[in-house]
Coordinates of C-alpha atoms in Angstrom, one line a residue:
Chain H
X28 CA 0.0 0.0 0.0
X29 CA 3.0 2.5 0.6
X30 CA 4.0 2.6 -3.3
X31 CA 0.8 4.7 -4.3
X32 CA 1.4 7.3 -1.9
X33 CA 4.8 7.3 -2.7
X34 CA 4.7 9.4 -6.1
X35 CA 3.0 12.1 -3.9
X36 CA 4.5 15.8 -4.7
X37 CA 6.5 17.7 -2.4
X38 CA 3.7 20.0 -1.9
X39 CA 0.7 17.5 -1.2
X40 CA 2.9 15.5 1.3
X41 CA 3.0 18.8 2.8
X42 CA -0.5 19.7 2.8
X43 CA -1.3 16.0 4.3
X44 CA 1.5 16.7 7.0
X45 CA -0.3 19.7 7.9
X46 CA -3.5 17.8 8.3
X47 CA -2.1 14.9 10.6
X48 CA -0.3 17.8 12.4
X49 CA -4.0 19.2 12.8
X50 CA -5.7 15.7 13.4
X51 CA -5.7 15.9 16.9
X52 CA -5.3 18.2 19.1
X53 CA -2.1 20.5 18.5
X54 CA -0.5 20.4 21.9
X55 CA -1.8 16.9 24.0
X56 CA -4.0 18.5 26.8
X57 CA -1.6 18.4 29.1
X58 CA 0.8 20.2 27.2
X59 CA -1.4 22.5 26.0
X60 CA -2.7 23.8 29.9
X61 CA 1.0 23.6 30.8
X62 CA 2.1 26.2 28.3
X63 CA -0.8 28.2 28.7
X64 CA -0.2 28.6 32.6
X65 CA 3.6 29.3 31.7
X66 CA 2.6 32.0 29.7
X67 CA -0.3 33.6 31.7
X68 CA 2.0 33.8 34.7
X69 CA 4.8 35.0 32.5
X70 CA 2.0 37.6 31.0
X71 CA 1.4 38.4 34.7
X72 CA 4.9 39.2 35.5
X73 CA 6.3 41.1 32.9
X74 CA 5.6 44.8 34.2
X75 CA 8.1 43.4 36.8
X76 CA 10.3 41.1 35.1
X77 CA 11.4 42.2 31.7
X78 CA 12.2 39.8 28.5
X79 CA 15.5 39.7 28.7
X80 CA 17.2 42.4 26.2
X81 CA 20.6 41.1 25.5
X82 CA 19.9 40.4 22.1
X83 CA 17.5 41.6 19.2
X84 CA 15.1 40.5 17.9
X85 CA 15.1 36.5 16.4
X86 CA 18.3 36.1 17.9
X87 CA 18.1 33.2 20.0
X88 CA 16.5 31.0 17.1
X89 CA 13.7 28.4 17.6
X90 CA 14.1 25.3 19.5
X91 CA 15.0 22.2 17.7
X92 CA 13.7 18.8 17.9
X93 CA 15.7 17.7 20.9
X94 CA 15.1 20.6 22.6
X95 CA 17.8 23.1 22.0
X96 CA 18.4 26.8 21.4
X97 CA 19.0 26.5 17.2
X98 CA 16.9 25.5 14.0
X99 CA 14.0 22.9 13.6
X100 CA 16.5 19.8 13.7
X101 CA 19.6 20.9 14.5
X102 CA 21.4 22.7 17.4
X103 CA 23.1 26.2 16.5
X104 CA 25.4 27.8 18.6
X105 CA 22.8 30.3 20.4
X106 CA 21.6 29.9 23.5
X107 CA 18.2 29.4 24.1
X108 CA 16.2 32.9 25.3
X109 CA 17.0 36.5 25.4
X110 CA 19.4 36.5 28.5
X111 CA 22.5 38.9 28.0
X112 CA 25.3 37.9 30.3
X113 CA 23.5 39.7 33.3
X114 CA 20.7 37.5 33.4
X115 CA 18.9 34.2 33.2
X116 CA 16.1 33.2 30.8
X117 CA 13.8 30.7 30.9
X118 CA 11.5 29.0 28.0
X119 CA 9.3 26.7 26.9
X120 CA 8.3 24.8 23.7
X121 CA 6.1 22.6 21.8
X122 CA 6.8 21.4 18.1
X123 CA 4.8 18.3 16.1
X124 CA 6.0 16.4 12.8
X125 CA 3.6 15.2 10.7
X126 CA 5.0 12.7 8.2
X127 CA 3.5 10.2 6.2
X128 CA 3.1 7.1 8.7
X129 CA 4.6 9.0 11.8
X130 CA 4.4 11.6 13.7
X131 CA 6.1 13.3 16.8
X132 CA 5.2 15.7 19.3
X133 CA 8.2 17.1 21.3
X134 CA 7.4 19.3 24.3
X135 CA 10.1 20.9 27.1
X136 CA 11.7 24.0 28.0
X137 CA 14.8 25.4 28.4
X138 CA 17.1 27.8 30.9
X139 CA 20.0 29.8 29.9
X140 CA 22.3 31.1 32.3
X141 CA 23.7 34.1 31.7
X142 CA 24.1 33.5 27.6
X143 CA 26.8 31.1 28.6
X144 CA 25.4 27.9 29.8
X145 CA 21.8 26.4 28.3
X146 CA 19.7 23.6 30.3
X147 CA 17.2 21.8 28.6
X148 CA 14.9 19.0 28.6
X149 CA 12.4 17.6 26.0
X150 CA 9.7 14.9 26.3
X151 CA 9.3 12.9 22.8
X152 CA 6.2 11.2 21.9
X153 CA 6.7 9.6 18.7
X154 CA 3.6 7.7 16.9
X155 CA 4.1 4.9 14.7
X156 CA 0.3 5.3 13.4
X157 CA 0.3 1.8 11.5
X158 CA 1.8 -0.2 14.0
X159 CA -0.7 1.8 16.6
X160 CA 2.4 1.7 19.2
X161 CA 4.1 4.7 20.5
X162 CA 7.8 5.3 21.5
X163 CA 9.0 8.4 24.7
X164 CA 12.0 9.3 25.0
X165 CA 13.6 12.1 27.7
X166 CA 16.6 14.7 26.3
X167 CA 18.2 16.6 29.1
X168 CA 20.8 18.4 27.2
X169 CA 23.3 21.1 28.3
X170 CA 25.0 23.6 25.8
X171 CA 28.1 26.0 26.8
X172 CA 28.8 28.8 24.5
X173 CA 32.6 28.5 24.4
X174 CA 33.6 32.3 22.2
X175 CA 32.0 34.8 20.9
X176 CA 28.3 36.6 19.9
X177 CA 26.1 35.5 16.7
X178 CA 26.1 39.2 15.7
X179 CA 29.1 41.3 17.4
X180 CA 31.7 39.5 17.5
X181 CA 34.3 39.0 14.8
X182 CA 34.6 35.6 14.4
X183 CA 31.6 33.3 14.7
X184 CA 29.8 31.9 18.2
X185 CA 30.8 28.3 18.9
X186 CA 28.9 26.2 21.3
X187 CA 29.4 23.0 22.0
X188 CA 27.0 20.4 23.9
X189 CA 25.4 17.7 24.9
X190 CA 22.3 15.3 24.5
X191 CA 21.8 12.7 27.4
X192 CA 18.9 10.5 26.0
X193 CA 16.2 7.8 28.1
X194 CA 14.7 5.9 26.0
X195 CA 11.1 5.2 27.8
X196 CA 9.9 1.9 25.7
X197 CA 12.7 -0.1 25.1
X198 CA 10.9 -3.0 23.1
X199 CA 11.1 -1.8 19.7
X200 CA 14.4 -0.3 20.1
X201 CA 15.2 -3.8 20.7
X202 CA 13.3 -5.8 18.3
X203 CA 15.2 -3.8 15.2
X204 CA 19.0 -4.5 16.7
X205 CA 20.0 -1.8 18.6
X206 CA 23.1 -2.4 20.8
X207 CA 21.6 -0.2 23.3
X208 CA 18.0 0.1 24.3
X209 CA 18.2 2.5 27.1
X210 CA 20.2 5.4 26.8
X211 CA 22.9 7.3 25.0
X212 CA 24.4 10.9 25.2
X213 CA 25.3 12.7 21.8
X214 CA 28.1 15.4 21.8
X215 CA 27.9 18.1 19.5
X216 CA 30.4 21.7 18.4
X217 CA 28.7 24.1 16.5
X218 CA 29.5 27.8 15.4
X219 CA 27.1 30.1 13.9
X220 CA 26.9 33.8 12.3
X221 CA 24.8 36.1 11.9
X222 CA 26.0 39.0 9.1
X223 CA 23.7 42.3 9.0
X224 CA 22.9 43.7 5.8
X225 CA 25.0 40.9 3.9
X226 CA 22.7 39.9 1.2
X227 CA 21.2 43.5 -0.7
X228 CA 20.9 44.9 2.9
X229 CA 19.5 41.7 4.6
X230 CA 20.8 39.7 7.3
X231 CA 21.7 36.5 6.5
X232 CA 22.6 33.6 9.0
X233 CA 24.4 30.6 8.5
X234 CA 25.3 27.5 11.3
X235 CA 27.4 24.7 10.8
X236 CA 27.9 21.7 13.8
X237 CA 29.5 18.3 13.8
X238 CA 27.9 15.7 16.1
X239 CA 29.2 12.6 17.4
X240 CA 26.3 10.4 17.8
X241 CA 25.1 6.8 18.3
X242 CA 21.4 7.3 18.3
X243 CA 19.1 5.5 15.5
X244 CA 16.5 8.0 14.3
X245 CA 17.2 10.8 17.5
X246 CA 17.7 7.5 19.7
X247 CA 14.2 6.6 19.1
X248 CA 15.2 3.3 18.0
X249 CA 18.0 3.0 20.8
X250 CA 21.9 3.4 20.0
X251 CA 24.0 2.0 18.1
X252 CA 23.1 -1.7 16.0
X253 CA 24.0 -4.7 14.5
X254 CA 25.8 -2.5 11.2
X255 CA 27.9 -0.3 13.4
X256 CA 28.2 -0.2 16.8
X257 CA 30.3 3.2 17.8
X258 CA 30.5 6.8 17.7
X259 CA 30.2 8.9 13.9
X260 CA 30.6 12.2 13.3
X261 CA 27.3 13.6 11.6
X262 CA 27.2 17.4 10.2
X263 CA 24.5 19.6 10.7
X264 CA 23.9 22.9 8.5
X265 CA 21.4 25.4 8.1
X266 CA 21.2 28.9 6.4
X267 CA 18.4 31.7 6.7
X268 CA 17.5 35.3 5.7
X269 CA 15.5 38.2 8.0
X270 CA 13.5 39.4 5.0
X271 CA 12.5 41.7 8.0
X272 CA 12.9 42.2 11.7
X273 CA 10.1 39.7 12.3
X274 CA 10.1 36.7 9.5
X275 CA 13.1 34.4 9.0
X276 CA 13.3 31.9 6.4
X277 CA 15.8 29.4 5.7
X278 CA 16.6 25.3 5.3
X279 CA 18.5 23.3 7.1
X280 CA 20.5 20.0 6.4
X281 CA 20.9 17.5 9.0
X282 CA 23.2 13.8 8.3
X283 CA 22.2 11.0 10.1
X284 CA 24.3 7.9 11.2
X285 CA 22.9 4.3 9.4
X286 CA 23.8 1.7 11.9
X287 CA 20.7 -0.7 11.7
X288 CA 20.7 -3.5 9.3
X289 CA 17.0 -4.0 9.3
X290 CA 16.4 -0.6 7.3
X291 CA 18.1 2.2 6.2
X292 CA 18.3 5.6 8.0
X293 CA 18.9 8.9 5.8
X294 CA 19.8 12.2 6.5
X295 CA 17.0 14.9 7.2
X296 CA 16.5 18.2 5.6
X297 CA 13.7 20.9 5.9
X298 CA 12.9 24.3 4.8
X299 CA 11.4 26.6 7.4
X300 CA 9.5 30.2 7.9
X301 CA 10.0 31.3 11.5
X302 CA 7.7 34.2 12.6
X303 CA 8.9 36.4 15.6
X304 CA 5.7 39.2 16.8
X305 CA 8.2 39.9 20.0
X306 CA 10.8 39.0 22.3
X307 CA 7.9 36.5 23.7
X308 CA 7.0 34.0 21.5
X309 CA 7.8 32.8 18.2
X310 CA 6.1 30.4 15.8
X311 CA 7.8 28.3 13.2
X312 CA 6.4 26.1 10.1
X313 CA 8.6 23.8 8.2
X314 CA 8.3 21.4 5.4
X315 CA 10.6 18.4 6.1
X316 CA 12.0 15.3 4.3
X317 CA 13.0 12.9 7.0
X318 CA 14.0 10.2 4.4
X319 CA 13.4 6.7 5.0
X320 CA 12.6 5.8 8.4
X321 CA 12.5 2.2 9.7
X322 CA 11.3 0.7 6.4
X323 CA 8.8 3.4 5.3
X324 CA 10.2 5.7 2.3
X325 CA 10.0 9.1 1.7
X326 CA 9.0 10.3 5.1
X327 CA 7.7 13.7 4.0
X328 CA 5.4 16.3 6.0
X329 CA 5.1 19.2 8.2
X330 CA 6.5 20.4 11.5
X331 CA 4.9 23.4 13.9
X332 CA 6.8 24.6 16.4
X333 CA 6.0 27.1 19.4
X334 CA 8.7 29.0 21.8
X335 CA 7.4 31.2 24.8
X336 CA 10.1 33.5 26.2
X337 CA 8.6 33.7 29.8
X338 CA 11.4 36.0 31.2
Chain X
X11 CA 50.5 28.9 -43.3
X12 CA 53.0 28.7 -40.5
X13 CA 52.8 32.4 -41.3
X14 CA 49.2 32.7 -40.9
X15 CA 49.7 30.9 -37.6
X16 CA 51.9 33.2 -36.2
X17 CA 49.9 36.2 -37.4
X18 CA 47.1 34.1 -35.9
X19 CA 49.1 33.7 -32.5
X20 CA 49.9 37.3 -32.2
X21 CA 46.5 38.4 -32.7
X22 CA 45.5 35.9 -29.6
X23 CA 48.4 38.0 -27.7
X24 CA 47.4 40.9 -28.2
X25 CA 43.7 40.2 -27.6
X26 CA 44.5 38.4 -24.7
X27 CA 47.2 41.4 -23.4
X28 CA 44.0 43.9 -23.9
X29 CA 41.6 41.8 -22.2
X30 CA 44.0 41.5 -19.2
X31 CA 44.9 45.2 -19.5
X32 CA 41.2 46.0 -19.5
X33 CA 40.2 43.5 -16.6
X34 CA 43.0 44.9 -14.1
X35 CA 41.3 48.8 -14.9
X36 CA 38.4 47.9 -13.9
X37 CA 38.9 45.9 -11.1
X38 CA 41.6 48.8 -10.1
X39 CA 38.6 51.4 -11.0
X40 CA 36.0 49.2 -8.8
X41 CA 37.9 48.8 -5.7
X42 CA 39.5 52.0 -5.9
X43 CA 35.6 53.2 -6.0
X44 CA 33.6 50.7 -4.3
X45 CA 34.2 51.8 -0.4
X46 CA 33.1 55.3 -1.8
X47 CA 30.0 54.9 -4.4
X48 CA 28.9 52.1 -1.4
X49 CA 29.6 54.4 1.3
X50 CA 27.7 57.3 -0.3
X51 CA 24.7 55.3 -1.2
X52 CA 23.8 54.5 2.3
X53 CA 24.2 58.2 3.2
X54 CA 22.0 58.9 0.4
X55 CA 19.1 56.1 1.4
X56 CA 19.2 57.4 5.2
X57 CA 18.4 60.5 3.5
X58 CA 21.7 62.5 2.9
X59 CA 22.2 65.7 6.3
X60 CA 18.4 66.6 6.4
X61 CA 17.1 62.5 7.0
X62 CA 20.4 62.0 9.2
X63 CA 19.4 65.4 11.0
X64 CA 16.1 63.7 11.8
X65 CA 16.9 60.6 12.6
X66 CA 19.5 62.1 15.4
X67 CA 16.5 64.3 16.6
X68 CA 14.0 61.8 17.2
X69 CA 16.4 59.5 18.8
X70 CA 17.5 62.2 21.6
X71 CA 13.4 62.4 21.9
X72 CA 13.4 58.7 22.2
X73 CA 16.3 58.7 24.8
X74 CA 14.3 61.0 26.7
X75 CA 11.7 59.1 27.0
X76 CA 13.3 56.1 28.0
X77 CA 13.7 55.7 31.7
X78 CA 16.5 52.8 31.9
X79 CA 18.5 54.7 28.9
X80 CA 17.7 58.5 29.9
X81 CA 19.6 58.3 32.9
X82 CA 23.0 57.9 31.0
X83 CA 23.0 60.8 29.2
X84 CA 22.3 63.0 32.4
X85 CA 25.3 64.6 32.3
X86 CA 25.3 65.7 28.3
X87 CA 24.6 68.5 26.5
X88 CA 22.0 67.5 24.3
X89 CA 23.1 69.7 21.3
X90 CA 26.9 68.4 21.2
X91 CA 25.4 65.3 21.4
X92 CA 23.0 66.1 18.2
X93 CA 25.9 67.8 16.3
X94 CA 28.7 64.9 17.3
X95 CA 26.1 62.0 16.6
X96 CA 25.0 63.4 13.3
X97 CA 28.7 63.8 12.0
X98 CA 29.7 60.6 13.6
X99 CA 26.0 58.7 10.9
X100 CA 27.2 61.0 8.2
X101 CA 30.7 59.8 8.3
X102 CA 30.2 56.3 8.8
X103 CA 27.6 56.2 6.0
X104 CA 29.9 57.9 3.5
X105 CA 28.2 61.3 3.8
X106 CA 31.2 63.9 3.3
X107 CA 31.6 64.8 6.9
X108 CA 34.4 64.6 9.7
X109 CA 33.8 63.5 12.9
X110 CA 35.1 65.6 16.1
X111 CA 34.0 64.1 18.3
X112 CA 35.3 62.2 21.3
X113 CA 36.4 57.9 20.4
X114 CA 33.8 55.9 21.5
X115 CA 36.0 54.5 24.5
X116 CA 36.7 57.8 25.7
X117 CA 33.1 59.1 25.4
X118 CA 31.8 55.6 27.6
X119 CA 34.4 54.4 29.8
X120 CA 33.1 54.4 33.6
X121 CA 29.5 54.2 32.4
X122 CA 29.1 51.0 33.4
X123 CA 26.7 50.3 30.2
X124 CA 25.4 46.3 30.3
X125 CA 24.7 44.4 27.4
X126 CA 21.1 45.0 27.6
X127 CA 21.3 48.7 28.1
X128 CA 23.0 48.3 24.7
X129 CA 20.7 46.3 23.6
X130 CA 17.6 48.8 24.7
X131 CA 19.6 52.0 22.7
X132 CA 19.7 49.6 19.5
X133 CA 16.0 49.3 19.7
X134 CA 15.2 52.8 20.6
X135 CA 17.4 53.3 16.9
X136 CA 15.7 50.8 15.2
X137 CA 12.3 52.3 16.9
X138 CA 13.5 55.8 15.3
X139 CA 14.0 54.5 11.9
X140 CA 10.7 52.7 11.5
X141 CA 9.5 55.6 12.3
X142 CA 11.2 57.8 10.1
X143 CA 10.5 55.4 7.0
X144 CA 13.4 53.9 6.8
X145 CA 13.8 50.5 4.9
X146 CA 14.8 47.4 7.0
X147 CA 17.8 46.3 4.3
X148 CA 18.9 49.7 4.6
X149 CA 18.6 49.7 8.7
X150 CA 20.8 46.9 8.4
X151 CA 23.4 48.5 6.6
X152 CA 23.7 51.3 8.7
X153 CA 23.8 48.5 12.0
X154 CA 26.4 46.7 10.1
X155 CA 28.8 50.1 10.5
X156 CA 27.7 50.9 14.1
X157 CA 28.2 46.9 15.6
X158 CA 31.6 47.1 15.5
X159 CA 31.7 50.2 18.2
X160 CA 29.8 47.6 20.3
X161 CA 33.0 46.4 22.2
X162 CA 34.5 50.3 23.2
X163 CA 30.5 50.8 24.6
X164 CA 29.7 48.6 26.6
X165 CA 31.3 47.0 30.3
X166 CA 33.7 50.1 30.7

């Protein structure tokens, strides 16, 4: 049955990823009431607590799929919020990826200490709709910006970090070979620029990160398998352009490690609009190709993501 | 024929001598040129002395209003800072002016000015030039010149 939905254009896998995005409920419920809360009591305390105002506008990025400061899918070299190095920031997030038969909702939030150190943790929920089963996993990941700012500084920021993963339902993870169906912890180095005015007077922002990883599919499907059983060293791009002080748009490229035998696993790329009404919140929609994915082909859809700036 | 061929290789020199000759002009003519045509331009889209002059004006207003930012200009006189400020935009935007006025080290060291105090001017600027009309590509030109003078402003 997968073949005739295969030949399905870029931009009707898209609109179907958008629906399954919609299906249900955006947010789960819980999600949903816990975001809301976060952002009413932020709301509540901002004539006393300012956003924090170390950087402009869009400078922090969005929060990626394992929950750090960066693009959709991969980590950049910001840190998460708008803390300058006076001050702390907290956030929260919420993003879902609607591809053809799966989809995963990623919720979390994030602190960064004075734009040097970022804490964050994620929840993943991802739905394997035809087998009707469902994999969590927990990220707690820490980021530590080693030189430099994305916009002031001379040479480019670099962060580098890490991604301590629990997987939450082992069985699959080991039904398809992976060495390890409990946990693994990715390391990552990343720099990333921002130029002002570099392209006919617009900013233009590039990232580029190497990450040494284990993890099938994000560690969804555990660490490490019966092809390959060690560290790699995957690279992670993306580039964007401020076509104004609000709307970002860009792609990003994202290689993934192969080291299951039971079906291939290929490297990720999407193409993203990021929308930024303040220093608050920011909203981002992406069309992504997730490649092959345990035995399904052309995993094509949509991704939504939401970031509150509570302070 | 091997005199046809040498006429024919001589011609290839000397095209190829003119085509070299010609390419070094212009790129001598273009760089010798570019900082200033590029430079003028910007000082031309902010407006040339009149839109600089009110840019400068509505940003003192701004400052005024501004209680975290206000408070650091208490001890200057507002019209120096208009006349040094508009010299400093005019220069830096290849407009054909000098500026007098004090480094930017000199003119913030002891103020103590954090990151987001920084951060707050840059907005009251960018506040100012949305205000004025002025294009976003050509607010980030005129950003790209100031950043630099971000390290002798702040933390002194």
């Amino acid at each position: 049955m997968a073949t005739t939905t295969r030949a399905a254009t870029s931009h009707s896998s898209f609109r179907q990823g958008l629906s399954r995005i919609f299906h249900r409920w955006l947010f789960s419920p819980g999600a949903l009431i816990r975001i809301c809360t976060l952002i009413i009591t932020a709301i509540a305390m901002l004539p006393i607590a300012h956003a924090g105002e170390g950087k402009i506008l869009a400078a922090p990025g969005v929060t990626q799929i394992e929950g750090s400061a960066g693009g959709g899918l991969t980590p950049w070299a910001v840190l998460a919020g708008y803390a300058s190095r006076d001050d702390i920031a907290g956030s929260v997030f919420s993003s879902r990826v609607g591809v053809d038969d799966y989809r995963l909702d990623v919720w979390g939030g994030a602190l960064n200490f004075y734009d040097r150190v970022e804490i964050s943790v994620a929840h993943q929920k991802f739905d394997l709709k035809q087998a009707g089963a469902e994999i969590r996993q927990d990220i707690y990941g820490a980021k530590v910006r080693l030189y430099g700012d994305l916009i002031y500084s001379e040479w480019p920021q670099v962060s580098t970090g890490v991604q301590y993963k629990r997987l939450q339902d082992t069985a699959i993870a080991k039904a398809v070979g992976a060495a390890d169906e409990e946990h693994g912890t990715d390391f990552y180095l990343t720099a990333s620029k921002l130029h002002l005015g570099a392209v006919g007077g617009y900013n233009l922002l590039w990232s580029i990160g190497v990450r040494a990883t284990k993890a099938n599919q994000l560690g969804l499907l555990g660490f490490g398998g019966d092809k390959r059983d060690r560290y790699s060293a995957q690279v992670e791009a993306a580039l964007a352009v401020l076509l104004n002080a609000h709307v970002a748009v860009g792609a990003e490229y994202r290689q993934k490690p192969d080291n299951l035998g039971f079906a291939e696993e290929e490297d990720w790329s999407d193409v993203f609009i990021a929308y930024f009404p303040n220093k608050h919140v920011n909203i981002t929609l992406a069309w992504v190709d997730l490649g092959d994915i345990a035995g399904q082909d052309n995993q094509r859809g949509a991704y939504l993501s939401l970031t509150g700036y509570l302070w | 024929m091997t005199q046809a061929n040498s006429q024919a290789s001589s011609i290839l020199r000397d095209a190829t001598k003119a085509i070299a000759i010609t390419l070094t002009a212009a790129t001598l003519h273009l760089t010798g040129c570019a900082g200033v045509t590029q430079d003028a331009s910007l000082y031309r889209a902010l407006g040339g002395e009149q839109g600089i002059a009110r840019l400068v004006d509505r940003f003192v207003e701004e400052i005024s209003y501004s209680e975290d930012i206000a408070p650091f200009f208490a001890d200057t006189d507002p019209d120096r800072f208009r006349e040094k400020l508009s010299e400093q935009l005019c220069n830096i935007s290849g407009g054909p002016c000098e500026y007098t006025g004090d480094s930017m080290r000199d003119s913030h060291s002891g103020m103590s000015i954090s990151e987001a105090d920084f951060n707050k001017t840059v907005d009251l600027l960018i506040n100012v030039m949305n205000k004025e009309g002025v294009p976003y590509p050509t607010q980030n030109r005129l950003l790209k010149r100031l950043a630099p003078m971000r390290k002798d402003i702040i933390y002194l």
